Amino acid sequence: MPLSEHEQRLLEQMERALYAEDPKFATALEGTGLRTYTRRRVYLAAVGFVVGIGLLMGGMVAQIVPVSVIGFLVMLGCAVLVVTGWKRVPRGGGDGSRPAPAARRRAGMMDRIEQRWQRRRDEQQGP
């Protein structure tokens, strides 16, 4: 669920205050975000995919069927991790604080729906 504009402003203010108070600590925290974790996971899964290819080919050359099957399963599992992990990489700013354009459109639509609801409630209550 994306943050509202008010929550985003508050978060940005807190980040600026953290940088002003302790820039060394803020810089140390910067690289530990979701984006860094997800990228690392995707890269490890890609390496696992290559290892799976190696197992598959090695099992085929040595004519050891269980090794080939294990290699195929490793490839399949790593491919799934790469695809699902790549979709989860946050878009926008380097820290992932800005939502993707589609998320911003949804947030805008939800804001409009909420405003309409409030207007209808206010109209029904009357003066």
CSV table of C-alpha atoms in Angstrom, one decimal:
chain,number,residue,atom,x,y,z
A,1,MET,CA,0.0,0.0,0.0
A,2,PRO,CA,1.6,3.3,-1.0
A,3,LEU,CA,2.1,6.1,1.4
A,4,SER,CA,-0.2,9.1,1.3
A,5,GLU,CA,1.3,12.5,0.3
A,6,HIS,CA,1.2,13.6,3.9
A,7,GLU,CA,3.1,10.5,5.0
A,8,GLN,CA,5.6,10.9,2.3
A,9,ARG,CA,6.3,14.5,3.3
A,10,LEU,CA,6.7,13.4,7.0
A,11,LEU,CA,9.1,10.6,5.9
A,12,GLU,CA,11.2,13.1,3.8
A,13,GLN,CA,11.3,15.5,6.8
A,14,MET,CA,12.5,12.7,9.1
A,15,GLU,CA,15.2,11.7,6.5
A,16,ARG,CA,16.4,15.3,6.2
A,17,ALA,CA,16.5,15.6,10.0
A,18,LEU,CA,18.5,12.3,10.2
A,19,TYR,CA,21.0,13.5,7.7
A,20,ALA,CA,21.3,16.9,9.5
A,21,GLU,CA,21.9,15.3,12.9
A,22,ASP,CA,24.1,12.3,12.0
A,23,PRO,CA,25.1,12.1,8.3
A,24,LYS,CA,27.5,9.2,8.9
A,25,PHE,CA,24.8,7.1,10.4
A,26,ALA,CA,22.3,8.0,7.7
A,27,THR,CA,24.8,7.1,5.0
A,28,ALA,CA,25.4,3.7,6.7
A,29,LEU,CA,21.7,3.0,6.7
A,30,GLU,CA,21.2,4.0,3.1
A,31,GLY,CA,22.5,0.8,1.5
A,32,THR,CA,20.4,-1.6,3.6
A,33,GLY,CA,17.1,-0.9,1.9
A,34,LEU,CA,14.7,-3.3,0.2
A,35,ARG,CA,16.1,-2.5,-3.2
A,36,THR,CA,19.7,-3.6,-2.2
A,37,TYR,CA,18.4,-6.8,-0.6
A,38,THR,CA,16.2,-7.7,-3.6
A,39,ARG,CA,19.0,-7.0,-6.1
A,40,ARG,CA,21.4,-9.2,-4.2
A,41,ARG,CA,18.8,-12.0,-4.1
A,42,VAL,CA,18.2,-11.7,-7.9
A,43,TYR,CA,22.0,-11.8,-8.6
A,44,LEU,CA,22.4,-14.9,-6.3
A,45,ALA,CA,19.5,-16.6,-8.1
A,46,ALA,CA,21.1,-15.8,-11.5
A,47,VAL,CA,24.4,-17.5,-10.3
A,48,GLY,CA,22.3,-20.4,-9.1
A,49,PHE,CA,20.7,-20.7,-12.5
A,50,VAL,CA,24.2,-20.9,-14.1
A,51,VAL,CA,25.2,-23.6,-11.6
A,52,GLY,CA,22.0,-25.5,-12.4
A,53,ILE,CA,22.9,-25.4,-16.1
A,54,GLY,CA,26.3,-26.8,-15.2
A,55,LEU,CA,24.7,-29.6,-13.2
A,56,LEU,CA,22.3,-30.4,-16.0
A,57,MET,CA,25.0,-30.4,-18.7
A,58,GLY,CA,27.4,-32.4,-16.4
A,59,GLY,CA,24.8,-35.0,-15.7
A,60,MET,CA,24.0,-35.4,-19.3
A,61,VAL,CA,27.6,-35.7,-20.3
A,62,ALA,CA,28.3,-38.2,-17.5
A,63,GLN,CA,25.0,-39.9,-18.2
A,64,ILE,CA,23.9,-39.6,-14.6
A,65,VAL,CA,20.2,-38.9,-14.7
A,66,PRO,CA,19.7,-37.8,-11.0
A,67,VAL,CA,22.4,-35.1,-11.4
A,68,SER,CA,20.6,-33.8,-14.6
A,69,VAL,CA,17.3,-33.7,-12.8
A,70,ILE,CA,18.7,-31.9,-9.8
A,71,GLY,CA,20.4,-29.4,-12.2
A,72,PHE,CA,17.1,-28.8,-14.0
A,73,LEU,CA,15.2,-28.3,-10.7
A,74,VAL,CA,17.9,-25.8,-9.5
A,75,MET,CA,17.6,-24.0,-12.8
A,76,LEU,CA,13.8,-23.9,-12.5
A,77,GLY,CA,13.8,-22.7,-8.9
A,78,CYS,CA,16.4,-20.0,-9.6
A,79,ALA,CA,14.5,-18.8,-12.7
A,80,VAL,CA,11.4,-18.4,-10.6
A,81,LEU,CA,13.4,-16.4,-7.9
A,82,VAL,CA,14.9,-14.2,-10.6
A,83,VAL,CA,11.5,-13.4,-12.2
A,84,THR,CA,9.6,-12.8,-9.0
A,85,GLY,CA,12.5,-10.9,-7.4
A,86,TRP,CA,12.9,-8.6,-10.4
A,87,LYS,CA,9.3,-7.7,-10.3
A,88,ARG,CA,9.7,-6.7,-6.6
A,89,VAL,CA,12.6,-4.3,-7.1
A,90,PRO,CA,11.2,-0.9,-6.1
A,91,ARG,CA,11.1,1.7,-8.8
A,92,GLY,CA,11.7,5.5,-8.6
A,93,GLY,CA,14.4,7.0,-6.3
A,94,GLY,CA,17.5,5.1,-5.3
A,95,ASP,CA,16.0,4.3,-1.9
A,96,GLY,CA,12.7,3.1,-3.2
A,97,SER,CA,10.8,5.9,-1.4
A,98,ARG,CA,8.9,7.1,-4.5
A,99,PRO,CA,6.1,4.8,-5.6
A,100,ALA,CA,6.0,3.6,-9.2
A,101,PRO,CA,3.8,5.6,-11.7
A,102,ALA,CA,1.0,3.0,-11.5
A,103,ALA,CA,1.0,3.2,-7.7
A,104,ARG,CA,0.8,7.0,-7.9
A,105,ARG,CA,-2.2,6.8,-10.2
A,106,ARG,CA,-3.9,4.3,-7.9
A,107,ALA,CA,-3.2,6.6,-5.0
A,108,GLY,CA,-4.6,9.5,-6.9
A,109,MET,CA,-7.7,7.6,-7.8
A,110,MET,CA,-8.2,6.5,-4.2
A,111,ASP,CA,-7.8,10.1,-3.1
A,112,ARG,CA,-10.5,11.2,-5.6
A,113,ILE,CA,-12.9,8.4,-4.4
A,114,GLU,CA,-12.3,9.4,-0.8
A,115,GLN,CA,-13.0,13.1,-1.5
A,116,ARG,CA,-16.2,12.1,-3.3
A,117,TRP,CA,-17.3,10.0,-0.4
A,118,GLN,CA,-16.6,12.8,2.0
A,119,ARG,CA,-18.6,15.3,-0.1
A,120,ARG,CA,-21.6,12.9,-0.2
A,121,ARG,CA,-21.4,12.4,3.5
A,122,ASP,CA,-21.3,16.1,4.1
A,123,GLU,CA,-24.2,16.7,1.7
A,124,GLN,CA,-26.3,14.1,3.4
A,125,GLN,CA,-25.7,15.5,6.9
A,126,GLY,CA,-26.7,18.9,5.7
A,127,PRO,CA,-26.1,22.3,7.4
